[in-house]
PDB file of C-alpha atoms in Angstrom:
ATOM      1  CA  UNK A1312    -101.696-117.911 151.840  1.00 72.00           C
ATOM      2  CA  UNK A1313    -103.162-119.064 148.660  1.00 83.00           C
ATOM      3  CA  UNK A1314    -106.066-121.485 148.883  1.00 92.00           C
ATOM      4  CA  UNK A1315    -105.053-122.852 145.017  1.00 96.00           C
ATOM      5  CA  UNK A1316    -101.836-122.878 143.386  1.00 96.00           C
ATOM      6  CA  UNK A1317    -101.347-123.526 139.999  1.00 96.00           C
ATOM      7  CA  UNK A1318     -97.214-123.071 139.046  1.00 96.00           C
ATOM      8  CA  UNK A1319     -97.616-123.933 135.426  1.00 96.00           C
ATOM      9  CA  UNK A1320     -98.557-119.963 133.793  1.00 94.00           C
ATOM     10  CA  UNK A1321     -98.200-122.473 130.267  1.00 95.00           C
ATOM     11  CA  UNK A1322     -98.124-126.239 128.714  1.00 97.00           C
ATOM     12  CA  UNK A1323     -97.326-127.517 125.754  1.00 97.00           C
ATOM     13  CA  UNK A1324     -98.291-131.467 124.515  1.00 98.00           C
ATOM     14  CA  UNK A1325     -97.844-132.962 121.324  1.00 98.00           C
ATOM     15  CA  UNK A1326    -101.324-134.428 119.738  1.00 98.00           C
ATOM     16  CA  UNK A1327    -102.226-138.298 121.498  1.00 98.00           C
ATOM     17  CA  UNK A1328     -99.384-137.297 124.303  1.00 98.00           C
ATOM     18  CA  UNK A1329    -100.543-137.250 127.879  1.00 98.00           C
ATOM     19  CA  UNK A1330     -99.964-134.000 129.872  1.00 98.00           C
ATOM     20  CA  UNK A1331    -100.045-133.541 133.797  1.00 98.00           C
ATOM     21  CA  UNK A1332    -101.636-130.484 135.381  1.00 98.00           C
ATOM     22  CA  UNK A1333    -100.381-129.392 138.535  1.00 98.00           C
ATOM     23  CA  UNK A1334    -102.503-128.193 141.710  1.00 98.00           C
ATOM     24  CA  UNK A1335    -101.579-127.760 144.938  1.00 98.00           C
ATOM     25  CA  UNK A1336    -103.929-126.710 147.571  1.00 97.00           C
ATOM     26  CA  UNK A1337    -103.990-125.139 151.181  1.00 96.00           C
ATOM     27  CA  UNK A1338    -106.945-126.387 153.795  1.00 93.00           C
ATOM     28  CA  UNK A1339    -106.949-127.263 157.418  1.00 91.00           C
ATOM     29  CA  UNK A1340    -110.599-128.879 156.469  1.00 90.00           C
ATOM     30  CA  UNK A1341    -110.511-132.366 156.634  1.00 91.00           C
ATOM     31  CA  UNK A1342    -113.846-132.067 154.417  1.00 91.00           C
ATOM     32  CA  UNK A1343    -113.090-130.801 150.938  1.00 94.00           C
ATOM     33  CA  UNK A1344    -113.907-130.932 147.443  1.00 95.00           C
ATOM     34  CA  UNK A1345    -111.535-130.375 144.727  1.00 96.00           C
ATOM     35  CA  UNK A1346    -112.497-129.479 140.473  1.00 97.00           C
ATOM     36  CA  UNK A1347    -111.106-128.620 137.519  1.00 98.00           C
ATOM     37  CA  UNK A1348    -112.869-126.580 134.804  1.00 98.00           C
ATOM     38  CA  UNK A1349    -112.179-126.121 131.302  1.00 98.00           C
ATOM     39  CA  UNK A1350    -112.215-123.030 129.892  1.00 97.00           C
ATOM     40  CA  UNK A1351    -111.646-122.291 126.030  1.00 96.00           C
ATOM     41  CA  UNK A1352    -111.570-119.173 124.362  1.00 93.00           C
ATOM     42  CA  UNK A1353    -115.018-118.906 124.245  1.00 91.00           C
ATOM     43  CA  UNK A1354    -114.640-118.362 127.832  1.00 92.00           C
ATOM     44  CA  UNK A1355    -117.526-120.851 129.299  1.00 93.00           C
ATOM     45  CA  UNK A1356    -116.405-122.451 132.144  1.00 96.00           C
ATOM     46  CA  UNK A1357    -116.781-126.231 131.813  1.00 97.00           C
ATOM     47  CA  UNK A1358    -116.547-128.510 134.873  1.00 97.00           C
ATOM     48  CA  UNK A1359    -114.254-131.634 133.819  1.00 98.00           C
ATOM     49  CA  UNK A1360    -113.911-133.643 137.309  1.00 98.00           C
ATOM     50  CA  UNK A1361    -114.512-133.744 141.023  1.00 97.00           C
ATOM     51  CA  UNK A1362    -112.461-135.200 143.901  1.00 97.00           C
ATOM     52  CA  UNK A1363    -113.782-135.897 147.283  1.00 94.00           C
ATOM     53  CA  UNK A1364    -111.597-135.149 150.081  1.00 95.00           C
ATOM     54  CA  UNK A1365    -112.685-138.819 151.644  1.00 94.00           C
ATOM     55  CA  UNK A1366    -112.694-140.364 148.054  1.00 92.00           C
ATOM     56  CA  UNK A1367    -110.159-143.198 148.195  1.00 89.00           C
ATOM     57  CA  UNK A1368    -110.024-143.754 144.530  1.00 94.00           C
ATOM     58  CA  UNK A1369    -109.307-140.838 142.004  1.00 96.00           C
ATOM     59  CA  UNK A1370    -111.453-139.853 140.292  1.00 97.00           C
ATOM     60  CA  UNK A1371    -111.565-140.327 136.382  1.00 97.00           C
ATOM     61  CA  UNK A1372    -114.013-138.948 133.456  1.00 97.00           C
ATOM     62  CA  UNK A1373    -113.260-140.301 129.880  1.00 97.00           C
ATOM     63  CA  UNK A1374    -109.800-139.155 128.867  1.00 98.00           C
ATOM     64  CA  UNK A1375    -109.447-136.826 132.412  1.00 98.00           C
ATOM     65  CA  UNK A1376    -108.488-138.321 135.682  1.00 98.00           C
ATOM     66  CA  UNK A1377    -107.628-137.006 138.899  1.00 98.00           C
ATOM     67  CA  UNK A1378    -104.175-137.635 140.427  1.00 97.00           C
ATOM     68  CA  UNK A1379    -105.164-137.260 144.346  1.00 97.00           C
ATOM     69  CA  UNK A1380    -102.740-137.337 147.052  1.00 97.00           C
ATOM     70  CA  UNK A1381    -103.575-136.198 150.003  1.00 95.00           C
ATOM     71  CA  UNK A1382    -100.751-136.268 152.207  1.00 95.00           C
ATOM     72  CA  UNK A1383     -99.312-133.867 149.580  1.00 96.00           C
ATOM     73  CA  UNK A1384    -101.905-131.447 149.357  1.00 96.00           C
ATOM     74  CA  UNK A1385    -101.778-131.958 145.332  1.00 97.00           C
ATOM     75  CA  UNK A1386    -104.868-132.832 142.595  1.00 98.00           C
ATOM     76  CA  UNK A1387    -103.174-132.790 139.490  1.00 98.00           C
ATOM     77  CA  UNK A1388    -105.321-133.621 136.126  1.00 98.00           C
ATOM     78  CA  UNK A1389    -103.746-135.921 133.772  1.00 98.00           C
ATOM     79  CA  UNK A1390    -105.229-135.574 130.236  1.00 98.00           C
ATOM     80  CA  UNK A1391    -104.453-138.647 128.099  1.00 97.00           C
ATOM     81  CA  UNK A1392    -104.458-138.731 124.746  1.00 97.00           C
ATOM     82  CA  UNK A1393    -104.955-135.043 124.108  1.00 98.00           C
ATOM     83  CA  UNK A1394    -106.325-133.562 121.352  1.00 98.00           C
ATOM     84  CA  UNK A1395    -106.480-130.603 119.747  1.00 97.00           C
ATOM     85  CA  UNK A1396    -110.034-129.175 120.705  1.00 97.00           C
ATOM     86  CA  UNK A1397    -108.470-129.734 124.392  1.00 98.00           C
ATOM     87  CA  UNK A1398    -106.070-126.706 123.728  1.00 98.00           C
ATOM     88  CA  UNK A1399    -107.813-124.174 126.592  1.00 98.00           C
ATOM     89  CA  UNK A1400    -107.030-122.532 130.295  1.00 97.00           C
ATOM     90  CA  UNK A1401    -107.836-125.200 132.857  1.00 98.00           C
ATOM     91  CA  UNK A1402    -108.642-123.797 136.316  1.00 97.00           C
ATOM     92  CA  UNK A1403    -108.125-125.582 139.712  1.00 97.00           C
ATOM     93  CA  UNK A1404    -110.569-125.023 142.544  1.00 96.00           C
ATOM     94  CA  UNK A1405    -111.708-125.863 146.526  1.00 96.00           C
ATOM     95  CA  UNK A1406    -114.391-126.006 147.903  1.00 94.00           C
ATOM     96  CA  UNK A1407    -113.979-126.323 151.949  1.00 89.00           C
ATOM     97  CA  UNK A1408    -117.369-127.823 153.701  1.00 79.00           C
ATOM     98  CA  UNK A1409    -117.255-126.543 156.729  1.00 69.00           C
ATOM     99  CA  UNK A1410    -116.256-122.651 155.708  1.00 64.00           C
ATOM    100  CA  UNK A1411    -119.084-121.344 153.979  1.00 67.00           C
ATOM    101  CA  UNK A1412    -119.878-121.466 150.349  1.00 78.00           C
ATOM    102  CA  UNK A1413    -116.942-120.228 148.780  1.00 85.00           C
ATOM    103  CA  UNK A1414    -114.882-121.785 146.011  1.00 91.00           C
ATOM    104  CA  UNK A1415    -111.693-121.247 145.771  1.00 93.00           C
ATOM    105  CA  UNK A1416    -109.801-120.937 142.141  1.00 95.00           C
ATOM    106  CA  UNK A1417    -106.392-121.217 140.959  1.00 95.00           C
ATOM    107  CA  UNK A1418    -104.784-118.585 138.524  1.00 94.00           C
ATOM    108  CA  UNK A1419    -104.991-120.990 135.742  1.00 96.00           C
ATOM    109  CA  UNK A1420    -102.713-123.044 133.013  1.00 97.00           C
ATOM    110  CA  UNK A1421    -102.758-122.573 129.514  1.00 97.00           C
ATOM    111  CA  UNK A1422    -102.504-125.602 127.828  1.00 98.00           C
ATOM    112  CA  UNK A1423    -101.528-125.669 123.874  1.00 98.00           C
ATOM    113  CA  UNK A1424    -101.958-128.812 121.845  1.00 98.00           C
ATOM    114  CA  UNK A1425     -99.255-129.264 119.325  1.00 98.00           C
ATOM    115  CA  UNK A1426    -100.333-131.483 116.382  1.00 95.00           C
TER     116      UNK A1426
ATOM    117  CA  UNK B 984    -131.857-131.250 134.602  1.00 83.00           C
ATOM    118  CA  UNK B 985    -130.664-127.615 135.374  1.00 84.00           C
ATOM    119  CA  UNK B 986    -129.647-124.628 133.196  1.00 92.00           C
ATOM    120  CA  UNK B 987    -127.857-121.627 134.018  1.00 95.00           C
ATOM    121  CA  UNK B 988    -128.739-118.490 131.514  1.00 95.00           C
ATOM    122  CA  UNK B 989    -126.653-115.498 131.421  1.00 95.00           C
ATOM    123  CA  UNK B 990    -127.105-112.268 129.268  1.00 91.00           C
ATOM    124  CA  UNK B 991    -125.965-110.419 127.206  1.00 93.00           C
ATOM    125  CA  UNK B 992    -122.852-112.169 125.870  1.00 94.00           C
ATOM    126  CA  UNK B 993    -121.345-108.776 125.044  1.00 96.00           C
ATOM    127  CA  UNK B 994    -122.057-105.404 126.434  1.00 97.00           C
ATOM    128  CA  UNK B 995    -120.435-101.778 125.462  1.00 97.00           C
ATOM    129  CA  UNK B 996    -121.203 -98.685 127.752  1.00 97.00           C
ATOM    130  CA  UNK B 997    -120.126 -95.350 128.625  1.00 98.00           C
ATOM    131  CA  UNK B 998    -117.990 -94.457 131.378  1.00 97.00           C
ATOM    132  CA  UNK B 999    -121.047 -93.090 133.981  1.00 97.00           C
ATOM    133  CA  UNK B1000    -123.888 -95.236 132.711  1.00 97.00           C
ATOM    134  CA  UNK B1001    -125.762 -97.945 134.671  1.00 97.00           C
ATOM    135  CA  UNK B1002    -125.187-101.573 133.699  1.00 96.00           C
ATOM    136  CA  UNK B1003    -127.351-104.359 134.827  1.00 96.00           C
ATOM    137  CA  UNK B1004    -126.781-108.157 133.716  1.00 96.00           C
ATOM    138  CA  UNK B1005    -128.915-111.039 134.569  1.00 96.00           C
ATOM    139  CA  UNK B1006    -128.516-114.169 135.710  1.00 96.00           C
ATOM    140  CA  UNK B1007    -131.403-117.515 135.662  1.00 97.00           C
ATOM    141  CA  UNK B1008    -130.971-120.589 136.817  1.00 97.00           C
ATOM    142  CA  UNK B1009    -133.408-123.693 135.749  1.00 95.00           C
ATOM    143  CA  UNK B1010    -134.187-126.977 136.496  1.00 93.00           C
ATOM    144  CA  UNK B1011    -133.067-126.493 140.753  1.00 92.00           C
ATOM    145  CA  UNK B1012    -134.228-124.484 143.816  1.00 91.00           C
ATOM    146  CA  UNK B1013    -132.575-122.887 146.320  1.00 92.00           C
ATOM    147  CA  UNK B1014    -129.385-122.974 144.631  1.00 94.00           C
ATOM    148  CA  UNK B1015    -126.153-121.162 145.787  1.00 94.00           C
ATOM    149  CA  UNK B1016    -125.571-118.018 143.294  1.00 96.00           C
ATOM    150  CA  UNK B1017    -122.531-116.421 141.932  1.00 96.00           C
ATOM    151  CA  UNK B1018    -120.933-113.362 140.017  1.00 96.00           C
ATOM    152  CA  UNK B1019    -117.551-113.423 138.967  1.00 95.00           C
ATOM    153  CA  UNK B1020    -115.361-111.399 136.903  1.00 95.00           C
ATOM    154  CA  UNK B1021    -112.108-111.886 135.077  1.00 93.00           C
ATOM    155  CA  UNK B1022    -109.700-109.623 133.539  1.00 85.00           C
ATOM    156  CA  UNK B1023    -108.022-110.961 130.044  1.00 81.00           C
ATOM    157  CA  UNK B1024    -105.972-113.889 131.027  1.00 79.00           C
ATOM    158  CA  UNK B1025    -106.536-113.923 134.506  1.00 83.00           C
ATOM    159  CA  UNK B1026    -108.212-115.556 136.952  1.00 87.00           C
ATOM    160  CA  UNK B1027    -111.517-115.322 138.306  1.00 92.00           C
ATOM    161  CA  UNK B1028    -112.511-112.759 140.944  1.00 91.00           C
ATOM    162  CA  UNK B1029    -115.309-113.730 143.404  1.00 92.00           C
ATOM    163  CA  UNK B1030    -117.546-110.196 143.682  1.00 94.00           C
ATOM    164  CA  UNK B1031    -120.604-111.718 145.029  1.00 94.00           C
ATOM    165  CA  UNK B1032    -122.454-115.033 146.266  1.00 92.00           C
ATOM    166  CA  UNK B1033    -126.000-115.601 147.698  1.00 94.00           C
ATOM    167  CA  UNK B1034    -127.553-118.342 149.782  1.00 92.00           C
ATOM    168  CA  UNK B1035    -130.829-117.157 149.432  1.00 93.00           C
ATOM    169  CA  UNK B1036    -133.513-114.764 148.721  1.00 94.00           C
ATOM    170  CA  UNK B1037    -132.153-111.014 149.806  1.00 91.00           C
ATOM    171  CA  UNK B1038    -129.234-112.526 150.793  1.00 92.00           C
ATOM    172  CA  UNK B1039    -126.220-111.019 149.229  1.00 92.00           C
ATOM    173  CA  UNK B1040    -122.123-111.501 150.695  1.00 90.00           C
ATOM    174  CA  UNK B1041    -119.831-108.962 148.975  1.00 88.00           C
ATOM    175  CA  UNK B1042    -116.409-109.920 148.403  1.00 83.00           C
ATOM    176  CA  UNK B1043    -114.373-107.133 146.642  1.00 79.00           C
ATOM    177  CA  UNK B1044    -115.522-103.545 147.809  1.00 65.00           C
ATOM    178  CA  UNK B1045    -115.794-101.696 144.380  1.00 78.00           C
ATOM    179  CA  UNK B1046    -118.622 -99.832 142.820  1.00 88.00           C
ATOM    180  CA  UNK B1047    -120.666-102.530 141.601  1.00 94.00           C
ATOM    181  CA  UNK B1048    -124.015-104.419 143.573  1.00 95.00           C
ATOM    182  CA  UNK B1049    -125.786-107.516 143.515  1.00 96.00           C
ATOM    183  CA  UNK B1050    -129.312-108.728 144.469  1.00 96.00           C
ATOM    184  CA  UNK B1051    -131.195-111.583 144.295  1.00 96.00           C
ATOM    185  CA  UNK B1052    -135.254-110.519 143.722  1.00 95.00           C
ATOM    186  CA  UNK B1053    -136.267-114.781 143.252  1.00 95.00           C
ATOM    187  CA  UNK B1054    -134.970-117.787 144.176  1.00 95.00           C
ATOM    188  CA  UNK B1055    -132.887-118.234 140.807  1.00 95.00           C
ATOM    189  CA  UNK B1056    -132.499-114.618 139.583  1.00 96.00           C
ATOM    190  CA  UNK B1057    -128.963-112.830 140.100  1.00 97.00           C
ATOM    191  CA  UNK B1058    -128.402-109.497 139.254  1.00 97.00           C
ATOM    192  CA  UNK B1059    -125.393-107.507 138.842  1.00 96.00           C
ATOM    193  CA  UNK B1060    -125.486-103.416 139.026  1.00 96.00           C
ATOM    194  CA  UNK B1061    -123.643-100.889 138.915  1.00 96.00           C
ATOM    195  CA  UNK B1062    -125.168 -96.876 138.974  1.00 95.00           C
ATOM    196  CA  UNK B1063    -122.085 -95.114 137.412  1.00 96.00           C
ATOM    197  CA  UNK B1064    -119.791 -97.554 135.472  1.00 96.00           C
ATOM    198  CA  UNK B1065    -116.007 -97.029 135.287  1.00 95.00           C
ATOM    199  CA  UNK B1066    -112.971 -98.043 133.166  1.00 94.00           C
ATOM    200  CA  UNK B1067    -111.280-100.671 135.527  1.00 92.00           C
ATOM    201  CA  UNK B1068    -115.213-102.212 135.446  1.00 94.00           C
ATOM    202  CA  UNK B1069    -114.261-103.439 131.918  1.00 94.00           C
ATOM    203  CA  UNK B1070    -114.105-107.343 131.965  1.00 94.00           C
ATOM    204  CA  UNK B1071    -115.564-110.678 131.984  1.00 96.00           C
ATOM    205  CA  UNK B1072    -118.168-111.651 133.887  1.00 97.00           C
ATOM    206  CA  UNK B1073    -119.251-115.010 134.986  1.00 97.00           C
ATOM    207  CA  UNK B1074    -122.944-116.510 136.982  1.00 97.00           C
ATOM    208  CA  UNK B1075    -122.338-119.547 138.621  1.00 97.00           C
ATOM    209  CA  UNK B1076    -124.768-121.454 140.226  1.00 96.00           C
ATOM    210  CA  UNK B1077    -123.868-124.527 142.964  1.00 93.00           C
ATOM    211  CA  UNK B1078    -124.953-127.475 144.899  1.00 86.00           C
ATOM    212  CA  UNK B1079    -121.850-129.809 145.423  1.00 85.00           C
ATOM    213  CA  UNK B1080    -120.486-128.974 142.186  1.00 92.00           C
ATOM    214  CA  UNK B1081    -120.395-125.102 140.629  1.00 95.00           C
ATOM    215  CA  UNK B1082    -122.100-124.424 136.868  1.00 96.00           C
ATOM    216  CA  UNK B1083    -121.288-121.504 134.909  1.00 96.00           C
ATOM    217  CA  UNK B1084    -123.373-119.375 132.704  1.00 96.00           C
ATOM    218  CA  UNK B1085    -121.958-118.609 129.041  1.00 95.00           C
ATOM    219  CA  UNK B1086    -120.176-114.992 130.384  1.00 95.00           C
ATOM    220  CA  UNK B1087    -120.997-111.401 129.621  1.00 96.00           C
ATOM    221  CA  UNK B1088    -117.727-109.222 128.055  1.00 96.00           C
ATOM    222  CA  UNK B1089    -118.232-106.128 129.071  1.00 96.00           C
ATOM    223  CA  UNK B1090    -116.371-103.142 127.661  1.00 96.00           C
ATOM    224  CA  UNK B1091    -116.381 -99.495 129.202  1.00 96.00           C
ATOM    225  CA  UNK B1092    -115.554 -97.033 126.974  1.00 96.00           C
TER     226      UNK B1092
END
């Protein structure tokens, strides 16, 4: 089974729209950490946010915040206000605590900003 | 606070000639190092990650090596290149949270 899922190949938001991310993940852990990197077409990955698996708050950086829910095995980022320099692939990934020192990444979604 | 450093940021060889890219990491010790690749729009591929000095887990059987001479140097081989080697390849360095070097493209011809 895949450790990461990402179902969304492509996304499209309009300029100053918000846009949801979707990540589901598979882990019998109950330690875990869960990222998202950036990666334009440059193709450096940048790190954007982390989410602890015993974190009760999600977790938020500037415009990029973390929808955690647990029960649901899902991290979704929600980008607010997006721009146009946020236009990139945006990877999902796990890292399980207690299996090594492995991380686990999703397949990716494109996202294109509209302006 | 810590760098990763990653070159070259573009490479073109030969089918059957050796390729070795380099990996350094500044600013930590002891860190947990990592090569990736990734084909055009894909994701990435774990190939190798090390805990240590000399230690070295392979991922992906294939014709390329790793090795890690110092505590923060990473290096990625290969004797003979091929085709399918073509690709992107990423360093990664990690604590808690994984750090990526700028990338190598690297096209066999």
């Amino acid at each position: 089974a895949q450790k990461i899922t990402q179902t969304q190949p492509g996304m499209f938001v309009q300029e100053k729209e918000a846009v949801t991310l979707d990540c589901t993940y598979d882990t019998s852990d109950q330690s875990y950490g869960l990222f998202w990197y950036k990666q334009p077409s440059s193709g450096e990955m940048i790190f954007l946010i982390y989410q602890g698996s015993y974190d009760e708050q999600n977790a938020t950086e500037g415009r990029y915040s973390l929808n955690f829910q647990k029960a649901r095995k899902s991290a979704n980022l929600v980008i607010s206000a997006s721009q146009l320099g946020d236009s990139a692939m945006y990877f999902c990934a796990m890292r399980e605590a207690f299996h090594g020192n492995q991380f686990y990444f999703g397949t990716g979604t494109s996202l294109t900003v509209i302006p | 606070s810590q760098t990763i450093h990653q070159w070259p940021a573009t490479l073109v060889q030969p089918v059957g000639s050796p390729l070795s890219l380099e990996c350094t990491v500044e600013g930590t010790s002891n860190p947990n190092l990592y090569w990736y690749r990734q084909a055009a729009g894909r994701g990435l591929q774990l190939l190798f990650y090390s805990v240590g000095i000399g230690q070295i887990s392979s991922e992906v059987p294939q014709n390329l090596s790793a090795s890690r001479p110092q505590d923060r140097q990473f290096i990625l081989s290969s004797k003979k290149l091929l085709l399918s080697d073509s690709g992107f390849y990423l360093c990664a360095w990690s604590r808690d949270i994984q750090y990526f070097g700028a990338g190598t493209r690297l096209s066999v011809l």
